[in-house]
């Protein structure tokens, strides 16, 4: 019996309002109050319940309101729309079609979320509860079968549990994809009576928010996984390391800890078993490098978040020198899923070396943006064109960048490659923890590499020389390339530096930092070459290599561009064709995006001829 | 059971717990390092010590990698050397490294021995670290002759906000040796790594000055720094010393071994010996005050005797005259009227001779500390031979004849009838008994100022002039032979606290030291701590 079903015993309908971070920032709290208010106005408060959920992964469409049991989804609901929904839908049973989600691919409005491609093409397992249950009520979770997996696990021997995890084929979702079963085994086998488990919720990749979303929407699924893991490993202390910028995730997980303890899922002799476990929350200061396991543990111990070399591995000498098992948020949630649904089922999803699902944060130039969950091995094309709905404005697809700042860019020829650890690695990218950025013909790949390197070089902990200085040197070279000052030798230097940083760096941050550069060099070398040798940006994306020009045949002299230009580079009488003085223009692009006639276009900047 | 591993195709033994670097070093296999140091916990930052371990995808640091039975390791494959060289070039790209890659390097080294005065280090030729620089050593090993990467000189301001250290973090390679020395070895944690990415630097927490950061100015950070980033203030611009003399600090009786660098017969720097076994924690006096102390402008240089010509004043006189005057006048006092005062900073030889002298001319106990001087007054003492200055003399009733043997001008050197300039420990040979009856050698590094003489010579001349026998030693060796065969003489005892304090009145002559004490006191007071809480 799901929570919704149980509620229907008393209520005819439920209004589920998303209160994930995204929707809260688009004011879903107000919507919720407005619903309570309007239901009273129409005297429906006895028949219809207002409840809330965590993130649906579709935050760009937020605030999202779902009406159960019919499963109607209203997108981008504003406060004034509430009255309309209550009166029309809830009172008179007339759906408010204007507030349905507008499918950008089909160009029509769709009411039932089950019919939206963005959802229907996904396989939502780990995210299954997200958006459907109240994350602050333990009963809501238990009504979906929650903690039944823990019960059955505690009846088994730790060795059997590890065997089940191994058989499921689960691999770490934090980036490296190490076998979770093996990892638990190592820590289980490590000598020592005091052991730790850690949930890594640092999530420092720019643009990634799957861990936050999961913790906000279904914290118990993570917690249950941790309890099962602690039992298998023999740990009596658990820590979740969550970045302080995630207050809602921390709040919901902390609440889950309290309620789980009330029900006897934490504390001494859990469910009368030999397991005693306490779990605490550690707020991290939000450095990307603190997601690296050794830096993370240093940070918990109160030191500066510097990675160290392994061995010793955390499994033998981790937190406070004790055997420690550290897993990602999604890995822990997968473990509880496996115990609830059976390892065979998990193993049956995905492909040979990558079972289960992958969760991505899909962004960039696709029509549907958000968190998605697909079986491992799903081809990129399906993700981009079906779930993502294709490229914005139906432009040409250029590349997909996966794995965040440590990942790489894959060209159109890889669109049919399956998304799994080995295939990604072979093409120079990584699964990473799940960033996926889609790029189109208007994106310059050199600029993209520059963007990611700007991030990594700033986030380097600064400990080891190749990473600290090497990434900065690479960035300077990229900077001169995108500004048209590239030199003949730069490609060679970049490659050499990329190799040095990759082989020379101490931790995976440095070792993977060159990936965006290496893969763009591999698949989009011509773009580098045109920047260096012709001083041209093929995507017309690099500010210093283009000019903005007004098309005389399109300009109607509305003066909008001239009024918006920050440096007054545009001249022209009202009603007359306007003109951009390229000597004054700083190529900010404001006029380009503000011209109602799209009369302003980009042109390669003619190069000064050096005698 | 013996454990074996394989390095570069050679089977080598190792002991459990050793790192691969340690095993290789013992086996005589060189691996370049910049951040590792045997006396510090390993850190693994410079990445020069990377090695190729069979079965590993990445190159681990040998300085942190524990050796394992059966491990197969290569230390110098072409690929390792390429990565190392490139990593090293990255260091040079940040560093003022022009001298290292300069085409005229070899010729220049021949002509330019010393440093040239410049506002800050702009290359090895202006760097005080030049002679012992580990960067230069590595560059020779890796044969890096140019830097192909963009220059990344940070152009950070020089840090000179305390009296003793100058820090030019443009030279810093962030090996964190200083931090490990300060934090892990000494437990002070005055400095730490701050900021992130390329902006990472060594600094104090909250960027306060070292005076406020808990730094005790032991200088250990300077001593472990592989570059010229950290320097003792005064030592910067003298260039390669003409000579370096190992001796024992005589500002207290801890017996710290130290090397005195000498240029143009001046003490220009003091630092610990490079042998790690001789290392110990220095106090601020020994580490930073000695050059200023020895070279002080107020040093006593010529013997003087007070004469009344127009009014009573000190007049410089030849040594013989000063000695004869003293001897003649001293002979007029009875043994119970004569007091002898011993300075803690005398050599063993001088102490021995003074005690021997005292046995012959005085019946009073030889005194060591100020409180005891007051007691001499009640004994009816009228003539005092003192080897240090004390304020007590001005209040000493009935004092008729004060002979002061000292190194610095003071109020007493104006009131004393005879002033005899003596040497500091850097200017004489001898022996010093330290704690736990250890004996240390004191070696002469520079000539004393003016006509100042070692204390034992002064005493011996005075005794001879008074007609006493047994004081005609021809040389210090001569005296040492006698001491070796003599009954040990009873040396007055001092407490550990007094012992540590001993050098303070002397170091007080140094302006930087006074500044240090004043500001430490002010900081302590502002923190509500006692004024006397100052650690010296
Ligand atoms: C620079 C860097 C950042 C990382 N950030 C994270 C992170 O935010 N979350 C995470 O789970 N793992 C992160 N990792 C991976 C962790 O080191 C570790 O492999 C992971 O937590 C193991 O969990 P898993 O086996 O469940 O994947 C990062 C690694 C590196 C090198
Ligand atoms: S690779 Fe980068 S992040 Fe990792 S230890 Fe080195 S400097 Fe720090
Ligand atoms: S690009 Fe920016 S600066 Fe140039 S003309 Fe347009 S608005 Fe002005
Ligand atoms: S530390 Fe000084 S001597 Fe050493 S390389 Fe740098 S500038 Fe030259
Ligand atoms: S002088 Fe001593 S206490 Fe001060 S920073 Fe250096 S090592 Fe630390
Ligand atoms: S100051 Fe010297 S010892 Fe300290 S980190 Fe820099 S180079 Fe290393
Ligand atoms: S927060 Fe509402 S959909 Fe993500
Ligand atoms: S000596 Fe090992 S990393 Fe520096």
Short mmCIF file of N, CA, C and O in Angstrom, two decimals, chain A residues 285-289 303-304 306-312 457-466 468-470 472-473 476-477 480 489 492-493 496-497 499-506 511, chain B residues 34 43-47 50 56-61 64-66 68 79 82-83 86-91 93-94 148-152 154 172-174 183 193-200:
data_model
loop_
_atom_site.label_atom_id
_atom_site.label_comp_id
_atom_site.label_asym_id
_atom_site.label_seq_id
_atom_site.Cartn_x
_atom_site.Cartn_y
_atom_site.Cartn_z
N UNK A 285 32.60 21.90 4.36
CA UNK A 285 32.66 23.32 3.98
C UNK A 285 32.47 23.55 2.49
O UNK A 285 32.50 24.67 2.01
N UNK A 286 32.29 22.46 1.75
CA UNK A 286 31.93 22.66 0.36
C UNK A 286 33.07 22.78 -0.62
O UNK A 286 32.92 23.38 -1.67
N UNK A 287 34.23 22.21 -0.29
CA UNK A 287 35.30 22.19 -1.29
C UNK A 287 35.12 20.94 -2.15
O UNK A 287 34.82 19.88 -1.62
N UNK A 288 35.32 21.10 -3.43
CA UNK A 288 35.16 19.96 -4.35
C UNK A 288 36.07 18.81 -3.93
O UNK A 288 35.66 17.65 -3.90
N UNK A 289 37.30 19.15 -3.58
CA UNK A 289 38.27 18.11 -3.28
C UNK A 289 37.90 17.32 -2.03
O UNK A 289 38.31 16.19 -1.84
N UNK A 303 41.24 18.33 9.97
CA UNK A 303 42.39 18.86 9.26
C UNK A 303 41.95 19.54 7.99
O UNK A 303 40.80 19.46 7.58
N UNK A 304 42.91 20.16 7.32
CA UNK A 304 42.66 20.71 6.01
C UNK A 304 42.34 19.55 5.07
O UNK A 304 42.94 18.48 5.17
N UNK A 306 43.14 17.81 2.58
CA UNK A 306 44.15 17.40 1.60
C UNK A 306 44.06 15.91 1.35
O UNK A 306 44.05 15.13 2.30
N UNK A 307 44.01 15.49 0.10
CA UNK A 307 44.08 14.05 -0.15
C UNK A 307 45.46 13.52 0.23
O UNK A 307 46.42 14.28 0.31
N UNK A 308 45.54 12.23 0.46
CA UNK A 308 46.84 11.61 0.66
C UNK A 308 46.92 10.41 -0.27
O UNK A 308 45.91 9.98 -0.83
N UNK A 309 48.13 9.87 -0.42
CA UNK A 309 48.24 8.72 -1.32
C UNK A 309 47.76 7.45 -0.63
O UNK A 309 47.87 7.32 0.58
N UNK A 310 47.21 6.58 -1.44
CA UNK A 310 46.83 5.26 -0.96
C UNK A 310 47.77 4.25 -1.59
O UNK A 310 48.16 4.48 -2.74
N UNK A 311 48.12 3.13 -1.01
CA UNK A 311 47.76 2.68 0.32
C UNK A 311 48.39 3.57 1.39
O UNK A 311 49.32 4.28 1.07
N UNK A 312 47.94 3.43 2.62
CA UNK A 312 46.88 2.54 3.06
C UNK A 312 45.51 2.99 2.57
O UNK A 312 45.24 4.17 2.52
N UNK A 457 41.15 23.91 -11.57
CA UNK A 457 42.37 24.52 -11.05
C UNK A 457 42.08 25.35 -9.80
O UNK A 457 42.90 25.44 -8.91
N UNK A 458 40.87 25.91 -9.73
CA UNK A 458 40.53 26.66 -8.53
C UNK A 458 40.24 25.73 -7.36
O UNK A 458 40.45 26.08 -6.21
N UNK A 459 39.77 24.54 -7.66
CA UNK A 459 39.39 23.61 -6.60
C UNK A 459 40.51 22.66 -6.19
O UNK A 459 40.35 21.90 -5.23
N UNK A 460 41.61 22.68 -6.91
CA UNK A 460 42.75 21.87 -6.51
C UNK A 460 43.08 22.21 -5.06
O UNK A 460 43.02 23.38 -4.68
N UNK A 461 43.40 21.19 -4.28
CA UNK A 461 43.67 21.50 -2.88
C UNK A 461 44.99 22.22 -2.74
O UNK A 461 45.29 22.78 -1.71
N UNK A 462 45.80 22.19 -3.81
CA UNK A 462 47.05 22.94 -3.79
C UNK A 462 48.21 22.15 -3.22
O UNK A 462 49.31 22.66 -3.08
N UNK A 463 47.97 20.89 -2.88
CA UNK A 463 49.04 20.13 -2.24
C UNK A 463 50.13 19.72 -3.23
O UNK A 463 51.31 19.94 -2.98
N UNK A 464 49.72 19.10 -4.31
CA UNK A 464 50.79 18.57 -5.16
C UNK A 464 51.04 19.44 -6.38
O UNK A 464 50.14 20.08 -6.91
N UNK A 465 52.27 19.47 -6.79
CA UNK A 465 52.72 20.42 -7.80
C UNK A 465 52.07 20.23 -9.18
O UNK A 465 51.61 21.21 -9.77
N UNK A 466 51.98 19.02 -9.70
CA UNK A 466 51.41 18.89 -11.06
C UNK A 466 50.00 19.46 -11.12
O UNK A 466 49.66 20.15 -12.07
N UNK A 468 48.47 21.61 -8.87
CA UNK A 468 48.37 23.02 -8.52
C UNK A 468 48.91 23.93 -9.62
O UNK A 468 48.26 24.89 -10.02
N UNK A 469 50.10 23.62 -10.10
CA UNK A 469 50.71 24.51 -11.08
C UNK A 469 50.35 24.09 -12.50
O UNK A 469 50.11 24.91 -13.37
N UNK A 470 50.29 22.76 -12.72
CA UNK A 470 50.04 22.27 -14.07
C UNK A 470 48.69 22.68 -14.61
O UNK A 470 48.57 23.11 -15.76
N UNK A 472 47.01 25.24 -13.76
CA UNK A 472 47.04 26.68 -14.00
C UNK A 472 47.78 26.98 -15.31
O UNK A 472 47.33 27.80 -16.12
N UNK A 473 48.86 26.27 -15.54
CA UNK A 473 49.60 26.49 -16.79
C UNK A 473 48.74 26.12 -17.99
O UNK A 473 48.70 26.83 -19.01
N UNK A 476 46.21 28.81 -18.64
CA UNK A 476 46.77 29.99 -19.31
C UNK A 476 46.92 29.75 -20.80
O UNK A 476 46.68 30.65 -21.62
N UNK A 477 47.30 28.54 -21.15
CA UNK A 477 47.46 28.23 -22.57
C UNK A 477 46.08 28.26 -23.25
O UNK A 477 45.91 28.85 -24.32
N UNK A 480 45.01 31.76 -23.82
CA UNK A 480 45.54 32.47 -24.98
C UNK A 480 44.98 31.92 -26.27
O UNK A 480 44.81 32.66 -27.23
N UNK A 489 53.07 26.19 -30.95
CA UNK A 489 53.51 25.09 -30.08
C UNK A 489 52.47 24.70 -29.02
O UNK A 489 52.65 23.73 -28.29
N UNK A 492 51.01 21.09 -28.64
CA UNK A 492 52.01 20.15 -28.13
C UNK A 492 52.17 20.35 -26.61
O UNK A 492 52.18 19.40 -25.84
N UNK A 493 52.26 21.61 -26.22
CA UNK A 493 52.41 21.91 -24.79
C UNK A 493 51.21 21.42 -23.99
O UNK A 493 51.36 20.84 -22.92
N UNK A 496 51.38 17.74 -23.59
CA UNK A 496 52.44 17.36 -22.66
C UNK A 496 52.03 17.65 -21.22
O UNK A 496 52.20 16.82 -20.32
N UNK A 497 51.46 18.82 -21.02
CA UNK A 497 51.03 19.18 -19.67
C UNK A 497 49.90 18.27 -19.20
O UNK A 497 49.88 17.84 -18.04
N UNK A 499 49.39 15.27 -19.97
CA UNK A 499 49.98 13.99 -19.58
C UNK A 499 50.67 14.10 -18.23
O UNK A 499 50.53 13.23 -17.36
N UNK A 500 51.39 15.19 -18.04
CA UNK A 500 52.12 15.37 -16.78
C UNK A 500 51.15 15.48 -15.60
O UNK A 500 51.36 14.87 -14.56
N UNK A 501 50.10 16.24 -15.78
CA UNK A 501 49.14 16.42 -14.69
C UNK A 501 48.44 15.09 -14.40
O UNK A 501 48.25 14.70 -13.25
N UNK A 502 48.12 14.38 -15.47
CA UNK A 502 47.42 13.10 -15.31
C UNK A 502 48.30 12.08 -14.58
O UNK A 502 47.87 11.44 -13.63
N UNK A 503 49.52 11.95 -15.03
CA UNK A 503 50.41 10.94 -14.44
C UNK A 503 51.06 11.43 -13.15
O UNK A 503 51.43 10.65 -12.30
N UNK A 504 51.25 12.73 -13.07
CA UNK A 504 52.02 13.26 -11.94
C UNK A 504 51.20 13.56 -10.70
O UNK A 504 51.74 13.62 -9.61
N UNK A 505 49.90 13.76 -10.87
CA UNK A 505 49.12 14.22 -9.71
C UNK A 505 48.88 13.12 -8.70
O UNK A 505 48.84 11.94 -9.04
N UNK A 506 48.68 13.57 -7.49
CA UNK A 506 48.56 12.63 -6.38
C UNK A 506 47.17 12.00 -6.31
O UNK A 506 47.04 10.81 -6.12
N UNK A 511 44.50 13.81 -11.43
CA UNK A 511 44.66 12.78 -12.46
C UNK A 511 43.59 12.86 -13.54
O UNK A 511 43.81 12.46 -14.68
N UNK B 34 61.83 16.51 -2.96
CA UNK B 34 61.89 17.90 -2.49
C UNK B 34 61.10 18.10 -1.20
O UNK B 34 61.42 18.98 -0.43
N UNK B 43 54.77 13.53 3.60
CA UNK B 43 53.62 14.34 3.22
C UNK B 43 53.22 14.00 1.79
O UNK B 43 52.07 13.74 1.49
N UNK B 44 54.19 13.95 0.89
CA UNK B 44 53.89 13.55 -0.48
C UNK B 44 53.27 14.65 -1.31
O UNK B 44 52.15 14.53 -1.77
N UNK B 45 53.98 15.74 -1.49
CA UNK B 45 53.41 16.86 -2.23
C UNK B 45 54.15 17.19 -3.51
O UNK B 45 53.54 17.57 -4.49
N UNK B 46 55.47 17.04 -3.52
CA UNK B 46 56.22 17.53 -4.68
C UNK B 46 56.10 16.60 -5.86
O UNK B 46 56.21 17.01 -7.00
N UNK B 47 55.87 15.35 -5.61
CA UNK B 47 55.65 14.34 -6.63
C UNK B 47 56.89 14.10 -7.49
O UNK B 47 56.78 13.61 -8.61
N UNK B 50 58.03 10.05 -7.44
CA UNK B 50 57.13 9.03 -7.98
C UNK B 50 57.91 7.84 -8.54
O UNK B 50 59.05 7.98 -9.00
N UNK B 56 50.47 -1.21 -10.81
CA UNK B 56 49.76 0.04 -10.49
C UNK B 56 49.49 0.85 -11.75
O UNK B 56 50.35 0.96 -12.61
N UNK B 57 48.31 1.44 -11.80
CA UNK B 57 47.95 2.26 -12.94
C UNK B 57 48.60 3.64 -12.82
O UNK B 57 48.98 4.25 -13.78
N UNK B 58 48.69 4.13 -11.59
CA UNK B 58 49.24 5.47 -11.39
C UNK B 58 50.62 5.36 -10.77
O UNK B 58 51.05 4.27 -10.39
N UNK B 59 51.31 6.49 -10.68
CA UNK B 59 52.64 6.51 -10.07
C UNK B 59 52.54 6.98 -8.63
O UNK B 59 52.32 8.15 -8.38
N UNK B 60 52.70 6.06 -7.66
CA UNK B 60 52.64 6.52 -6.27
C UNK B 60 53.93 7.24 -5.83
O UNK B 60 54.97 7.09 -6.46
N UNK B 61 53.84 8.01 -4.76
CA UNK B 61 55.05 8.64 -4.18
C UNK B 61 55.81 7.57 -3.43
O UNK B 61 55.23 6.92 -2.57
N UNK B 64 55.79 8.02 0.59
CA UNK B 64 54.71 7.64 1.49
C UNK B 64 54.31 6.18 1.32
O UNK B 64 53.49 5.68 2.07
N UNK B 65 54.89 5.54 0.33
CA UNK B 65 54.44 4.17 0.02
C UNK B 65 55.19 3.14 0.87
O UNK B 65 56.40 3.02 0.79
N UNK B 66 54.45 2.38 1.69
CA UNK B 66 55.13 1.36 2.49
C UNK B 66 55.65 0.23 1.59
O UNK B 66 54.95 -0.19 0.67
N UNK B 68 56.44 -3.42 0.35
CA UNK B 68 55.69 -4.66 0.53
C UNK B 68 56.53 -5.82 0.03
O UNK B 68 57.28 -5.67 -0.93
N UNK B 79 59.72 7.25 -18.86
CA UNK B 79 58.46 7.96 -18.64
C UNK B 79 58.46 8.68 -17.29
O UNK B 79 58.02 9.83 -17.18
N UNK B 82 60.47 11.74 -17.60
CA UNK B 82 59.77 12.77 -18.37
C UNK B 82 58.77 13.49 -17.48
O UNK B 82 58.73 14.72 -17.44
N UNK B 83 57.97 12.70 -16.75
CA UNK B 83 56.97 13.33 -15.88
C UNK B 83 57.68 14.19 -14.84
O UNK B 83 57.31 15.33 -14.60
N UNK B 86 58.94 17.39 -16.30
CA UNK B 86 57.86 18.34 -16.56
C UNK B 86 57.32 18.93 -15.26
O UNK B 86 57.04 20.12 -15.18
N UNK B 87 57.20 18.07 -14.24
CA UNK B 87 56.75 18.58 -12.94
C UNK B 87 57.76 19.61 -12.44
O UNK B 87 57.39 20.68 -11.94
N UNK B 88 59.02 19.30 -12.62
CA UNK B 88 60.05 20.22 -12.14
C UNK B 88 60.01 21.54 -12.91
O UNK B 88 60.20 22.62 -12.34
N UNK B 89 59.74 21.44 -14.20
CA UNK B 89 59.60 22.67 -14.99
C UNK B 89 58.45 23.53 -14.48
O UNK B 89 58.49 24.75 -14.54
N UNK B 90 57.41 22.85 -13.99
CA UNK B 90 56.28 23.60 -13.43
C UNK B 90 56.72 24.36 -12.18
O UNK B 90 56.31 25.49 -11.96
N UNK B 91 57.56 23.71 -11.38
CA UNK B 91 58.08 24.42 -10.20
C UNK B 91 58.86 25.64 -10.67
O UNK B 91 58.68 26.74 -10.16
N UNK B 93 58.54 27.27 -13.33
CA UNK B 93 57.70 28.28 -13.96
C UNK B 93 57.17 29.28 -12.94
O UNK B 93 56.89 30.42 -13.26
N UNK B 94 57.09 28.84 -11.68
CA UNK B 94 56.60 29.74 -10.63
C UNK B 94 57.74 30.47 -9.94
O UNK B 94 57.52 31.46 -9.27
N UNK B 148 59.33 25.52 -20.80
CA UNK B 148 58.49 25.79 -21.97
C UNK B 148 57.09 26.28 -21.58
O UNK B 148 56.33 26.69 -22.41
N UNK B 149 56.79 26.24 -20.30
CA UNK B 149 55.43 26.57 -19.89
C UNK B 149 55.30 28.06 -19.59
O UNK B 149 56.29 28.74 -19.36
N UNK B 150 54.06 28.54 -19.55
CA UNK B 150 53.88 29.96 -19.24
C UNK B 150 54.45 30.29 -17.86
O UNK B 150 54.38 29.47 -16.94
N UNK B 151 55.03 31.45 -17.73
CA UNK B 151 55.62 31.86 -16.46
C UNK B 151 54.51 32.19 -15.47
O UNK B 151 53.53 32.84 -15.82
N UNK B 152 54.69 31.76 -14.25
CA UNK B 152 53.60 31.91 -13.28
C UNK B 152 54.08 32.56 -11.98
O UNK B 152 53.52 32.32 -10.92
N UNK B 154 54.41 34.55 -8.87
CA UNK B 154 53.20 35.01 -8.17
C UNK B 154 53.24 36.47 -7.77
O UNK B 154 52.20 37.07 -7.51
N UNK B 172 58.55 29.87 -2.57
CA UNK B 172 58.03 28.69 -1.87
C UNK B 172 57.49 27.67 -2.87
O UNK B 172 56.80 28.02 -3.81
N UNK B 173 57.81 26.42 -2.65
CA UNK B 173 57.29 25.37 -3.52
C UNK B 173 56.18 24.57 -2.82
O UNK B 173 55.75 23.54 -3.31
N UNK B 174 55.78 25.05 -1.66
CA UNK B 174 54.69 24.42 -0.89
C UNK B 174 54.97 22.96 -0.52
O UNK B 174 54.08 22.12 -0.60
N UNK B 183 54.58 22.11 13.25
CA UNK B 183 53.39 21.49 13.81
C UNK B 183 53.68 20.10 14.37
O UNK B 183 53.42 19.81 15.53
N UNK B 193 48.85 25.60 5.82
CA UNK B 193 48.52 25.88 4.42
C UNK B 193 47.20 26.63 4.40
O UNK B 193 46.24 26.24 5.06
N UNK B 194 47.15 27.71 3.66
CA UNK B 194 45.91 28.46 3.57
C UNK B 194 45.51 28.59 2.10
O UNK B 194 46.33 28.41 1.21
N UNK B 195 44.29 28.92 1.87
CA UNK B 195 43.71 29.09 0.54
C UNK B 195 43.75 27.80 -0.29
O UNK B 195 44.17 26.76 0.20
N UNK B 196 43.34 27.93 -1.56
CA UNK B 196 43.14 26.74 -2.37
C UNK B 196 43.69 26.97 -3.77
O UNK B 196 43.96 28.10 -4.16
N UNK B 197 43.80 25.90 -4.52
CA UNK B 197 44.22 26.00 -5.91
C UNK B 197 45.57 26.68 -6.03
O UNK B 197 46.45 26.51 -5.18
N UNK B 198 45.74 27.46 -7.09
CA UNK B 198 47.02 28.09 -7.32
C UNK B 198 47.32 29.18 -6.28
O UNK B 198 48.45 29.62 -6.13
N UNK B 199 46.31 29.59 -5.53
CA UNK B 199 46.51 30.61 -4.50
C UNK B 199 46.97 30.02 -3.17
O UNK B 199 47.22 30.76 -2.22
N UNK B 200 47.05 28.70 -3.12
CA UNK B 200 47.48 28.06 -1.87
C UNK B 200 48.79 28.65 -1.41
O UNK B 200 49.69 28.86 -2.20
#
